[in-house]
PDB file of C-alpha atoms in Angstrom:
ATOM      1  CA  UNK P   1     -31.867   2.256  21.125  1.00 43.00           C
ATOM      2  CA  UNK P   2     -34.306   2.484  18.189  1.00 43.00           C
ATOM      3  CA  UNK P   3     -33.597   0.092  15.249  1.00 43.00           C
ATOM      4  CA  UNK P   4     -32.417   1.743  11.999  1.00 44.00           C
ATOM      5  CA  UNK P   5     -34.836   2.569   9.264  1.00 45.00           C
ATOM      6  CA  UNK P   6     -34.624   0.710   6.145  1.00 44.00           C
ATOM      7  CA  UNK P   7     -32.389   3.145   4.075  1.00 42.00           C
ATOM      8  CA  UNK P   8     -30.032   3.428   7.172  1.00 44.00           C
ATOM      9  CA  UNK P   9     -30.132  -0.359   7.522  1.00 43.00           C
ATOM     10  CA  UNK P  10     -29.254  -0.755   3.929  1.00 43.00           C
ATOM     11  CA  UNK P  11     -26.126   1.535   4.398  1.00 40.00           C
ATOM     12  CA  UNK P  12     -25.062  -0.175   7.632  1.00 39.00           C
ATOM     13  CA  UNK P  13     -25.146  -3.417   5.725  1.00 42.00           C
ATOM     14  CA  UNK P  14     -22.967  -1.955   2.973  1.00 37.00           C
ATOM     15  CA  UNK P  15     -20.518  -0.630   5.328  1.00 37.00           C
ATOM     16  CA  UNK P  16     -20.254  -4.000   7.166  1.00 42.00           C
ATOM     17  CA  UNK P  17     -19.694  -5.852   3.707  1.00 41.00           C
ATOM     18  CA  UNK P  18     -16.925  -3.405   2.816  1.00 38.00           C
ATOM     19  CA  UNK P  19     -15.273  -3.841   6.163  1.00 39.00           C
ATOM     20  CA  UNK P  20     -15.575  -7.623   5.747  1.00 40.00           C
ATOM     21  CA  UNK P  21     -14.226  -7.766   2.239  1.00 40.00           C
ATOM     22  CA  UNK P  22     -10.335  -8.277   2.021  1.00 39.00           C
ATOM     23  CA  UNK P  23      -8.440  -5.376   1.774  1.00 40.00           C
ATOM     24  CA  UNK P  24      -6.863  -6.659  -1.505  1.00 42.00           C
ATOM     25  CA  UNK P  25     -10.220  -6.805  -3.199  1.00 38.00           C
ATOM     26  CA  UNK P  26     -11.133  -3.247  -2.344  1.00 39.00           C
ATOM     27  CA  UNK P  27      -7.833  -2.001  -3.414  1.00 42.00           C
ATOM     28  CA  UNK P  28      -8.194  -4.005  -6.959  1.00 43.00           C
ATOM     29  CA  UNK P  29     -11.574  -2.142  -7.214  1.00 39.00           C
ATOM     30  CA  UNK P  30     -10.515   1.345  -6.483  1.00 42.00           C
ATOM     31  CA  UNK P  31     -11.297   3.305  -9.490  1.00 39.00           C
ATOM     32  CA  UNK P  32      -8.281   5.497  -9.284  1.00 83.00           C
ATOM     33  CA  UNK P  33      -5.907   2.380 -10.136  1.00 92.00           C
ATOM     34  CA  UNK P  34      -8.018  -0.386 -11.211  1.00 90.00           C
ATOM     35  CA  UNK P  35      -5.122  -1.791 -13.647  1.00 94.00           C
ATOM     36  CA  UNK P  36      -1.622  -1.095 -12.957  1.00 95.00           C
ATOM     37  CA  UNK P  37       1.937  -1.987 -14.064  1.00 96.00           C
ATOM     38  CA  UNK P  38       5.450  -1.155 -12.510  1.00 97.00           C
ATOM     39  CA  UNK P  39       7.513   1.307 -14.350  1.00 97.00           C
ATOM     40  CA  UNK P  40      11.436   1.959 -13.925  1.00 97.00           C
ATOM     41  CA  UNK P  41      13.651   3.984 -16.145  1.00 98.00           C
ATOM     42  CA  UNK P  42      17.518   4.539 -15.695  1.00 98.00           C
ATOM     43  CA  UNK P  43      19.025   7.892 -15.761  1.00 98.00           C
ATOM     44  CA  UNK P  44      22.692   8.442 -16.573  1.00 97.00           C
ATOM     45  CA  UNK P  45      23.637  11.653 -14.557  1.00 98.00           C
ATOM     46  CA  UNK P  46      27.427  11.845 -15.668  1.00 97.00           C
ATOM     47  CA  UNK P  47      28.225  15.463 -16.895  1.00 97.00           C
ATOM     48  CA  UNK P  48      24.420  16.331 -16.314  1.00 98.00           C
ATOM     49  CA  UNK P  49      23.629  19.970 -14.851  1.00 99.00           C
ATOM     50  CA  UNK P  50      20.021  20.290 -15.743  1.00 99.00           C
ATOM     51  CA  UNK P  51      17.229  17.618 -15.120  1.00 99.00           C
ATOM     52  CA  UNK P  52      14.060  18.517 -16.826  1.00 99.00           C
ATOM     53  CA  UNK P  53      10.825  16.574 -16.223  1.00 99.00           C
ATOM     54  CA  UNK P  54       7.872  17.013 -18.500  1.00 98.00           C
ATOM     55  CA  UNK P  55       5.099  15.512 -16.652  1.00 97.00           C
ATOM     56  CA  UNK P  56       1.925  16.442 -18.356  1.00 95.00           C
ATOM     57  CA  UNK P  57      -0.827  15.322 -15.957  1.00 95.00           C
ATOM     58  CA  UNK P  58       1.097  12.543 -14.250  1.00 96.00           C
ATOM     59  CA  UNK P  59       2.632  12.791 -10.661  1.00 97.00           C
ATOM     60  CA  UNK P  60       6.249  13.150  -9.744  1.00 98.00           C
ATOM     61  CA  UNK P  61       8.371  13.229  -6.719  1.00 98.00           C
ATOM     62  CA  UNK P  62      12.131  14.050  -6.756  1.00 99.00           C
ATOM     63  CA  UNK P  63      14.431  14.438  -4.015  1.00 99.00           C
ATOM     64  CA  UNK P  64      18.210  15.470  -4.338  1.00 99.00           C
ATOM     65  CA  UNK P  65      21.035  13.192  -2.969  1.00 98.00           C
ATOM     66  CA  UNK P  66      24.892  13.188  -2.939  1.00 97.00           C
ATOM     67  CA  UNK P  67      24.900   9.592  -4.327  1.00 97.00           C
ATOM     68  CA  UNK P  68      21.571   9.332  -6.045  1.00 97.00           C
ATOM     69  CA  UNK P  69      19.951   5.919  -7.165  1.00 95.00           C
ATOM     70  CA  UNK P  70      19.975   6.580 -10.907  1.00 93.00           C
ATOM     71  CA  UNK P  71      16.486   5.118 -11.233  1.00 97.00           C
ATOM     72  CA  UNK P  72      12.908   6.413 -11.605  1.00 98.00           C
ATOM     73  CA  UNK P  73      10.473   4.110 -10.218  1.00 98.00           C
ATOM     74  CA  UNK P  74       6.582   3.922  -9.854  1.00 97.00           C
ATOM     75  CA  UNK P  75       3.542   2.580 -11.433  1.00 96.00           C
ATOM     76  CA  UNK P  76       1.163   3.160 -14.344  1.00 96.00           C
ATOM     77  CA  UNK P  77      -2.450   3.222 -13.674  1.00 95.00           C
ATOM     78  CA  UNK P  78      -5.561   3.086 -15.855  1.00 94.00           C
ATOM     79  CA  UNK P  79      -9.126   2.270 -15.943  1.00 92.00           C
ATOM     80  CA  UNK P  80      -8.660   0.065 -18.885  1.00 93.00           C
ATOM     81  CA  UNK P  81      -5.823  -2.492 -19.121  1.00 94.00           C
ATOM     82  CA  UNK P  82      -5.188  -1.788 -22.645  1.00 93.00           C
ATOM     83  CA  UNK P  83      -4.194   1.795 -21.814  1.00 93.00           C
ATOM     84  CA  UNK P  84      -1.345   0.729 -19.654  1.00 95.00           C
ATOM     85  CA  UNK P  85       1.020   0.132 -22.593  1.00 93.00           C
ATOM     86  CA  UNK P  86       0.869   3.690 -23.571  1.00 93.00           C
ATOM     87  CA  UNK P  87       1.958   5.135 -20.196  1.00 96.00           C
ATOM     88  CA  UNK P  88       5.634   5.483 -20.849  1.00 96.00           C
ATOM     89  CA  UNK P  89       8.712   6.986 -19.112  1.00 97.00           C
ATOM     90  CA  UNK P  90      11.166   8.247 -21.944  1.00 96.00           C
ATOM     91  CA  UNK P  91      14.796   9.448 -20.940  1.00 97.00           C
ATOM     92  CA  UNK P  92      16.881  11.498 -23.474  1.00 97.00           C
ATOM     93  CA  UNK P  93      20.049  13.545 -23.309  1.00 97.00           C
ATOM     94  CA  UNK P  94      21.275  16.706 -25.131  1.00 98.00           C
ATOM     95  CA  UNK P  95      24.479  17.877 -23.674  1.00 97.00           C
ATOM     96  CA  UNK P  96      24.201  18.851 -20.165  1.00 98.00           C
ATOM     97  CA  UNK P  97      20.512  18.304 -20.031  1.00 99.00           C
ATOM     98  CA  UNK P  98      18.601  15.183 -19.186  1.00 99.00           C
ATOM     99  CA  UNK P  99      14.982  15.229 -20.069  1.00 98.00           C
ATOM    100  CA  UNK P 100      12.483  12.872 -18.616  1.00 98.00           C
ATOM    101  CA  UNK P 101       9.161  12.867 -20.312  1.00 98.00           C
ATOM    102  CA  UNK P 102       6.101  11.131 -18.959  1.00 96.00           C
ATOM    103  CA  UNK P 103       4.005  10.006 -21.758  1.00 87.00           C
ATOM    104  CA  UNK P 104       0.551   9.796 -23.085  1.00 72.00           C
ATOM    105  CA  UNK P 105      -2.126  12.501 -23.047  1.00 46.00           C
ATOM    106  CA  UNK P 106      -4.941  12.539 -20.568  1.00 48.00           C
ATOM    107  CA  UNK P 107      -8.231  11.077 -21.377  1.00 48.00           C
ATOM    108  CA  UNK P 108     -10.112  12.332 -18.381  1.00 46.00           C
ATOM    109  CA  UNK P 109      -9.139  13.252 -14.837  1.00 46.00           C
ATOM    110  CA  UNK P 110      -7.254  10.830 -12.744  1.00 48.00           C
ATOM    111  CA  UNK P 111     -10.492  10.102 -10.943  1.00 47.00           C
ATOM    112  CA  UNK P 112     -12.948  10.282 -13.965  1.00 49.00           C
ATOM    113  CA  UNK P 113     -14.576   7.323 -15.487  1.00 62.00           C
ATOM    114  CA  UNK P 114     -11.714   7.083 -17.843  1.00 87.00           C
ATOM    115  CA  UNK P 115      -8.109   7.690 -16.761  1.00 91.00           C
ATOM    116  CA  UNK P 116      -4.623   6.719 -17.394  1.00 94.00           C
ATOM    117  CA  UNK P 117      -1.790   8.127 -15.434  1.00 95.00           C
ATOM    118  CA  UNK P 118       1.917   7.588 -14.083  1.00 96.00           C
ATOM    119  CA  UNK P 119       3.258   8.106 -10.431  1.00 96.00           C
ATOM    120  CA  UNK P 120       6.715   8.030 -10.220  1.00 98.00           C
ATOM    121  CA  UNK P 121       9.513   9.101  -7.887  1.00 98.00           C
ATOM    122  CA  UNK P 122      13.215   9.114  -7.963  1.00 98.00           C
ATOM    123  CA  UNK P 123      16.531  10.941  -6.945  1.00 98.00           C
ATOM    124  CA  UNK P 124      18.874  13.089  -8.603  1.00 99.00           C
ATOM    125  CA  UNK P 125      22.179  14.695  -7.924  1.00 99.00           C
ATOM    126  CA  UNK P 126      21.889  17.383  -5.060  1.00 99.00           C
ATOM    127  CA  UNK P 127      23.878  19.782  -7.185  1.00 98.00           C
ATOM    128  CA  UNK P 128      21.765  19.942 -10.263  1.00 99.00           C
ATOM    129  CA  UNK P 129      18.916  22.238 -11.582  1.00 99.00           C
ATOM    130  CA  UNK P 130      15.492  20.579 -11.599  1.00 99.00           C
ATOM    131  CA  UNK P 131      12.968  21.893 -14.007  1.00 99.00           C
ATOM    132  CA  UNK P 132       9.381  20.668 -13.912  1.00 99.00           C
ATOM    133  CA  UNK P 133       6.880  21.372 -16.867  1.00 98.00           C
ATOM    134  CA  UNK P 134       3.275  20.313 -15.528  1.00 97.00           C
ATOM    135  CA  UNK P 135       0.083  20.780 -17.112  1.00 95.00           C
ATOM    136  CA  UNK P 136      -2.602  19.436 -14.572  1.00 95.00           C
ATOM    137  CA  UNK P 137      -0.059  16.921 -12.997  1.00 95.00           C
ATOM    138  CA  UNK P 138       1.470  17.059  -9.435  1.00 97.00           C
ATOM    139  CA  UNK P 139       5.172  17.499  -8.637  1.00 98.00           C
ATOM    140  CA  UNK P 140       7.334  17.578  -5.408  1.00 99.00           C
ATOM    141  CA  UNK P 141      10.924  18.501  -5.712  1.00 99.00           C
ATOM    142  CA  UNK P 142      13.132  18.512  -2.563  1.00 99.00           C
ATOM    143  CA  UNK P 143      16.838  19.278  -1.720  1.00 99.00           C
ATOM    144  CA  UNK P 144      18.355  20.376  -4.985  1.00 99.00           C
ATOM    145  CA  UNK P 145      20.768  23.219  -6.003  1.00 99.00           C
ATOM    146  CA  UNK P 146      18.202  25.162  -7.858  1.00 99.00           C
ATOM    147  CA  UNK P 147      14.541  24.369  -9.331  1.00 99.00           C
ATOM    148  CA  UNK P 148      11.896  25.810 -11.463  1.00 99.00           C
ATOM    149  CA  UNK P 149       8.220  24.754 -11.911  1.00 99.00           C
ATOM    150  CA  UNK P 150       5.960  25.913 -14.671  1.00 98.00           C
ATOM    151  CA  UNK P 151       2.554  24.853 -13.995  1.00 98.00           C
ATOM    152  CA  UNK P 152      -0.756  24.977 -15.811  1.00 97.00           C
ATOM    153  CA  UNK P 153      -3.552  23.837 -13.601  1.00 97.00           C
ATOM    154  CA  UNK P 154      -1.703  21.443 -11.506  1.00 96.00           C
ATOM    155  CA  UNK P 155       0.372  21.726  -8.147  1.00 98.00           C
ATOM    156  CA  UNK P 156       4.038  21.840  -7.520  1.00 99.00           C
ATOM    157  CA  UNK P 157       6.026  21.944  -4.277  1.00 99.00           C
ATOM    158  CA  UNK P 158       9.620  23.135  -3.876  1.00 99.00           C
ATOM    159  CA  UNK P 159      11.397  22.644  -0.709  1.00 99.00           C
ATOM    160  CA  UNK P 160      14.883  22.820   0.811  1.00 99.00           C
ATOM    161  CA  UNK P 161      16.173  24.495  -2.554  1.00 99.00           C
ATOM    162  CA  UNK P 162      19.922  25.739  -2.052  1.00 99.00           C
ATOM    163  CA  UNK P 163      19.768  28.393  -4.640  1.00 99.00           C
ATOM    164  CA  UNK P 164      17.160  30.121  -6.717  1.00 99.00           C
ATOM    165  CA  UNK P 165      13.465  28.614  -7.210  1.00 99.00           C
ATOM    166  CA  UNK P 166      11.667  30.118 -10.374  1.00 99.00           C
ATOM    167  CA  UNK P 167       8.036  29.513 -10.757  1.00 99.00           C
ATOM    168  CA  UNK P 168       5.138  30.537 -12.896  1.00 98.00           C
ATOM    169  CA  UNK P 169       1.510  29.189 -12.715  1.00 98.00           C
ATOM    170  CA  UNK P 170      -1.933  29.629 -14.474  1.00 98.00           C
ATOM    171  CA  UNK P 171      -4.626  28.288 -12.341  1.00 98.00           C
ATOM    172  CA  UNK P 172      -2.595  25.788 -10.275  1.00 98.00           C
ATOM    173  CA  UNK P 173      -1.009  25.995  -6.852  1.00 98.00           C
ATOM    174  CA  UNK P 174       2.651  26.346  -6.065  1.00 99.00           C
ATOM    175  CA  UNK P 175       4.433  26.078  -2.642  1.00 99.00           C
ATOM    176  CA  UNK P 176       7.811  27.031  -1.997  1.00 99.00           C
ATOM    177  CA  UNK P 177       9.638  26.609   1.381  1.00 99.00           C
ATOM    178  CA  UNK P 178      13.176  27.049   2.356  1.00 99.00           C
ATOM    179  CA  UNK P 179      14.874  28.511  -0.645  1.00 99.00           C
ATOM    180  CA  UNK P 180      17.810  30.790  -1.570  1.00 99.00           C
ATOM    181  CA  UNK P 181      15.809  33.192  -3.555  1.00 99.00           C
ATOM    182  CA  UNK P 182      12.575  33.317  -5.507  1.00 99.00           C
ATOM    183  CA  UNK P 183      11.569  34.457  -8.850  1.00 99.00           C
ATOM    184  CA  UNK P 184       7.880  34.299  -9.439  1.00 99.00           C
ATOM    185  CA  UNK P 185       7.183  35.031 -13.095  1.00 99.00           C
ATOM    186  CA  UNK P 186       3.552  35.245 -13.139  1.00 98.00           C
ATOM    187  CA  UNK P 187       0.432  34.158 -11.458  1.00 98.00           C
ATOM    188  CA  UNK P 188      -2.949  33.689 -13.270  1.00 98.00           C
ATOM    189  CA  UNK P 189      -5.991  32.738 -11.124  1.00 98.00           C
ATOM    190  CA  UNK P 190      -3.864  30.211  -9.076  1.00 98.00           C
ATOM    191  CA  UNK P 191      -2.213  30.521  -5.805  1.00 98.00           C
ATOM    192  CA  UNK P 192       1.424  30.937  -4.537  1.00 99.00           C
ATOM    193  CA  UNK P 193       2.702  30.340  -0.937  1.00 99.00           C
ATOM    194  CA  UNK P 194       6.527  31.037  -0.179  1.00 99.00           C
ATOM    195  CA  UNK P 195       8.144  31.118   3.070  1.00 99.00           C
ATOM    196  CA  UNK P 196      11.667  30.863   4.409  1.00 99.00           C
ATOM    197  CA  UNK P 197      13.249  32.616   1.399  1.00 99.00           C
ATOM    198  CA  UNK P 198      16.583  33.534   2.423  1.00 99.00           C
ATOM    199  CA  UNK P 199      17.593  36.423  -0.009  1.00 99.00           C
ATOM    200  CA  UNK P 200      15.370  38.503  -2.501  1.00 99.00           C
ATOM    201  CA  UNK P 201      11.851  37.732  -4.009  1.00 99.00           C
ATOM    202  CA  UNK P 202      11.070  38.948  -7.524  1.00 99.00           C
ATOM    203  CA  UNK P 203       7.393  38.860  -8.553  1.00 99.00           C
ATOM    204  CA  UNK P 204       6.547  39.762 -12.202  1.00 99.00           C
ATOM    205  CA  UNK P 205       2.639  40.057 -12.455  1.00 98.00           C
ATOM    206  CA  UNK P 206      -0.137  38.578 -10.193  1.00 98.00           C
ATOM    207  CA  UNK P 207      -3.629  38.236 -11.904  1.00 98.00           C
ATOM    208  CA  UNK P 208      -6.587  37.201  -9.969  1.00 98.00           C
ATOM    209  CA  UNK P 209      -4.598  34.748  -7.850  1.00 98.00           C
ATOM    210  CA  UNK P 210      -3.316  35.199  -4.604  1.00 98.00           C
ATOM    211  CA  UNK P 211       0.371  35.210  -3.194  1.00 99.00           C
ATOM    212  CA  UNK P 212       1.594  34.787   0.297  1.00 99.00           C
ATOM    213  CA  UNK P 213       5.249  35.647   1.136  1.00 99.00           C
ATOM    214  CA  UNK P 214       6.423  34.930   4.700  1.00 99.00           C
ATOM    215  CA  UNK P 215       9.832  35.172   6.209  1.00 99.00           C
ATOM    216  CA  UNK P 216      11.720  36.677   3.310  1.00 99.00           C
ATOM    217  CA  UNK P 217      15.411  37.474   3.993  1.00 99.00           C
ATOM    218  CA  UNK P 218      15.834  40.266   1.524  1.00 99.00           C
ATOM    219  CA  UNK P 219      14.031  42.472  -0.627  1.00 99.00           C
ATOM    220  CA  UNK P 220      10.532  41.989  -2.282  1.00 99.00           C
ATOM    221  CA  UNK P 221       9.957  43.387  -5.787  1.00 99.00           C
ATOM    222  CA  UNK P 222       6.444  43.182  -7.391  1.00 99.00           C
ATOM    223  CA  UNK P 223       5.786  44.309 -10.858  1.00 99.00           C
ATOM    224  CA  UNK P 224       1.868  44.421 -11.074  1.00 98.00           C
ATOM    225  CA  UNK P 225      -1.040  43.250  -8.933  1.00 99.00           C
ATOM    226  CA  UNK P 226      -4.409  43.009 -10.936  1.00 98.00           C
ATOM    227  CA  UNK P 227      -7.524  42.003  -9.017  1.00 98.00           C
ATOM    228  CA  UNK P 228      -5.577  39.402  -6.829  1.00 98.00           C
ATOM    229  CA  UNK P 229      -4.090  39.683  -3.292  1.00 98.00           C
ATOM    230  CA  UNK P 230      -0.659  39.824  -1.858  1.00 99.00           C
ATOM    231  CA  UNK P 231       0.295  39.161   1.650  1.00 99.00           C
ATOM    232  CA  UNK P 232       3.596  39.855   3.102  1.00 99.00           C
ATOM    233  CA  UNK P 233       4.687  38.910   6.649  1.00 99.00           C
ATOM    234  CA  UNK P 234       8.229  39.171   8.260  1.00 99.00           C
ATOM    235  CA  UNK P 235      10.394  40.572   5.426  1.00 99.00           C
ATOM    236  CA  UNK P 236      13.888  41.675   6.256  1.00 99.00           C
ATOM    237  CA  UNK P 237      14.469  44.136   3.360  1.00 99.00           C
ATOM    238  CA  UNK P 238      12.300  46.603   1.588  1.00 99.00           C
ATOM    239  CA  UNK P 239       9.077  46.170  -0.403  1.00 99.00           C
ATOM    240  CA  UNK P 240       8.467  47.750  -3.597  1.00 99.00           C
ATOM    241  CA  UNK P 241       5.158  47.401  -5.703  1.00 99.00           C
ATOM    242  CA  UNK P 242       5.099  49.055  -9.188  1.00 98.00           C
ATOM    243  CA  UNK P 243       1.381  49.060  -9.671  1.00 98.00           C
ATOM    244  CA  UNK P 244      -1.897  47.614  -8.082  1.00 98.00           C
ATOM    245  CA  UNK P 245      -5.082  47.234  -9.808  1.00 97.00           C
ATOM    246  CA  UNK P 246      -8.300  46.264  -7.889  1.00 97.00           C
ATOM    247  CA  UNK P 247      -6.308  43.773  -5.851  1.00 98.00           C
ATOM    248  CA  UNK P 248      -5.182  44.242  -2.324  1.00 98.00           C
ATOM    249  CA  UNK P 249      -1.704  44.307  -0.496  1.00 99.00           C
ATOM    250  CA  UNK P 250      -1.365  43.568   3.019  1.00 99.00           C
ATOM    251  CA  UNK P 251       2.163  43.790   4.437  1.00 99.00           C
ATOM    252  CA  UNK P 252       3.100  43.571   8.107  1.00 98.00           C
ATOM    253  CA  UNK P 253       6.560  43.465   9.909  1.00 99.00           C
ATOM    254  CA  UNK P 254       8.657  44.822   7.030  1.00 99.00           C
ATOM    255  CA  UNK P 255      12.313  45.825   8.364  1.00 99.00           C
ATOM    256  CA  UNK P 256      12.956  48.209   5.483  1.00 98.00           C
ATOM    257  CA  UNK P 257      10.872  50.747   3.278  1.00 99.00           C
ATOM    258  CA  UNK P 258       7.549  50.002   1.485  1.00 99.00           C
ATOM    259  CA  UNK P 259       6.826  51.630  -1.818  1.00 98.00           C
ATOM    260  CA  UNK P 260       3.560  51.466  -4.217  1.00 98.00           C
ATOM    261  CA  UNK P 261       4.255  53.503  -7.266  1.00 98.00           C
ATOM    262  CA  UNK P 262       0.569  53.436  -8.521  1.00 97.00           C
ATOM    263  CA  UNK P 263      -2.640  52.141  -7.463  1.00 96.00           C
ATOM    264  CA  UNK P 264      -6.194  51.799  -8.734  1.00 96.00           C
ATOM    265  CA  UNK P 265      -9.230  50.774  -6.626  1.00 95.00           C
ATOM    266  CA  UNK P 266      -7.397  48.192  -4.694  1.00 96.00           C
ATOM    267  CA  UNK P 267      -6.628  48.498  -0.826  1.00 96.00           C
ATOM    268  CA  UNK P 268      -3.201  48.766   0.982  1.00 97.00           C
ATOM    269  CA  UNK P 269      -2.803  47.664   4.479  1.00 97.00           C
ATOM    270  CA  UNK P 270       0.488  48.388   6.105  1.00 98.00           C
ATOM    271  CA  UNK P 271       1.535  47.400   9.763  1.00 98.00           C
ATOM    272  CA  UNK P 272       4.856  47.494  11.564  1.00 98.00           C
ATOM    273  CA  UNK P 273       7.001  48.904   8.745  1.00 98.00           C
ATOM    274  CA  UNK P 274      10.292  50.218  10.158  1.00 98.00           C
ATOM    275  CA  UNK P 275      11.269  52.254   7.266  1.00 98.00           C
ATOM    276  CA  UNK P 276       9.643  54.785   4.963  1.00 98.00           C
ATOM    277  CA  UNK P 277       6.237  54.137   3.780  1.00 98.00           C
ATOM    278  CA  UNK P 278       5.486  55.837   0.367  1.00 97.00           C
ATOM    279  CA  UNK P 279       2.046  55.187  -0.977  1.00 97.00           C
ATOM    280  CA  UNK P 280       0.147  57.205  -4.029  1.00 93.00           C
ATOM    281  CA  UNK P 281      -1.707  59.959  -2.924  1.00 82.00           C
ATOM    282  CA  UNK P 282      -5.763  59.633  -2.763  1.00 71.00           C
ATOM    283  CA  UNK P 283      -7.394  61.409  -5.815  1.00 60.00           C
TER     284      UNK P 283
END
């Protein structure tokens, strides 16, 4: 075997040094959490019907439980130790609404040269509505009665939602799996993927983003598709689209009817529709 060249030898030496270094030292030097402190906040759920999380650019994981642990726990991470004090978890109550706000505005990305963020998780009662308002943050919500996610450029996942999931995104990505019904208010340039929706799906507007709808138990109603794409697979009900601009609709395996009221330059692909297909006439 040939001996490695000088640059390769340097690379091998660096890797060997990293492997030989203590794991704790490597973790301490990780730029994404160079300085950290634990965070914990108590939540009183007595009489609460709505739990609202305002997370900004932070990270949140929430799970519904019959007997929830009434604490939110996690850690604050920052590139500068002096920034840790400003990373707060504030809990307030107004009637039946409990609001949790993850504090401090972003000063660069989580993995940028300067960063400060919170990463927290906890349980809530399984019978509440969970609302998440996220800027560039990330949220996971599982196992609650109903949930909503209003996302800017961040990401959200809603899973095992007994009732309605309501979502909206600008340039972020949203995943909804196993929900009673879905109301998708609007999609800008982001993407939304939904599957295992037991009842109806209502979509307001799709801009330049993409929407995937799979295994839908009820009807699908879409207001407008701009330049984005909508893909539908395995719908038990009917599909209706009010208008399509330059975007595309691809629908396969639809048990009911499929109707498109108006269409611009976009394409419509239809396969295996059991009911009536009603498309605008070509001009």
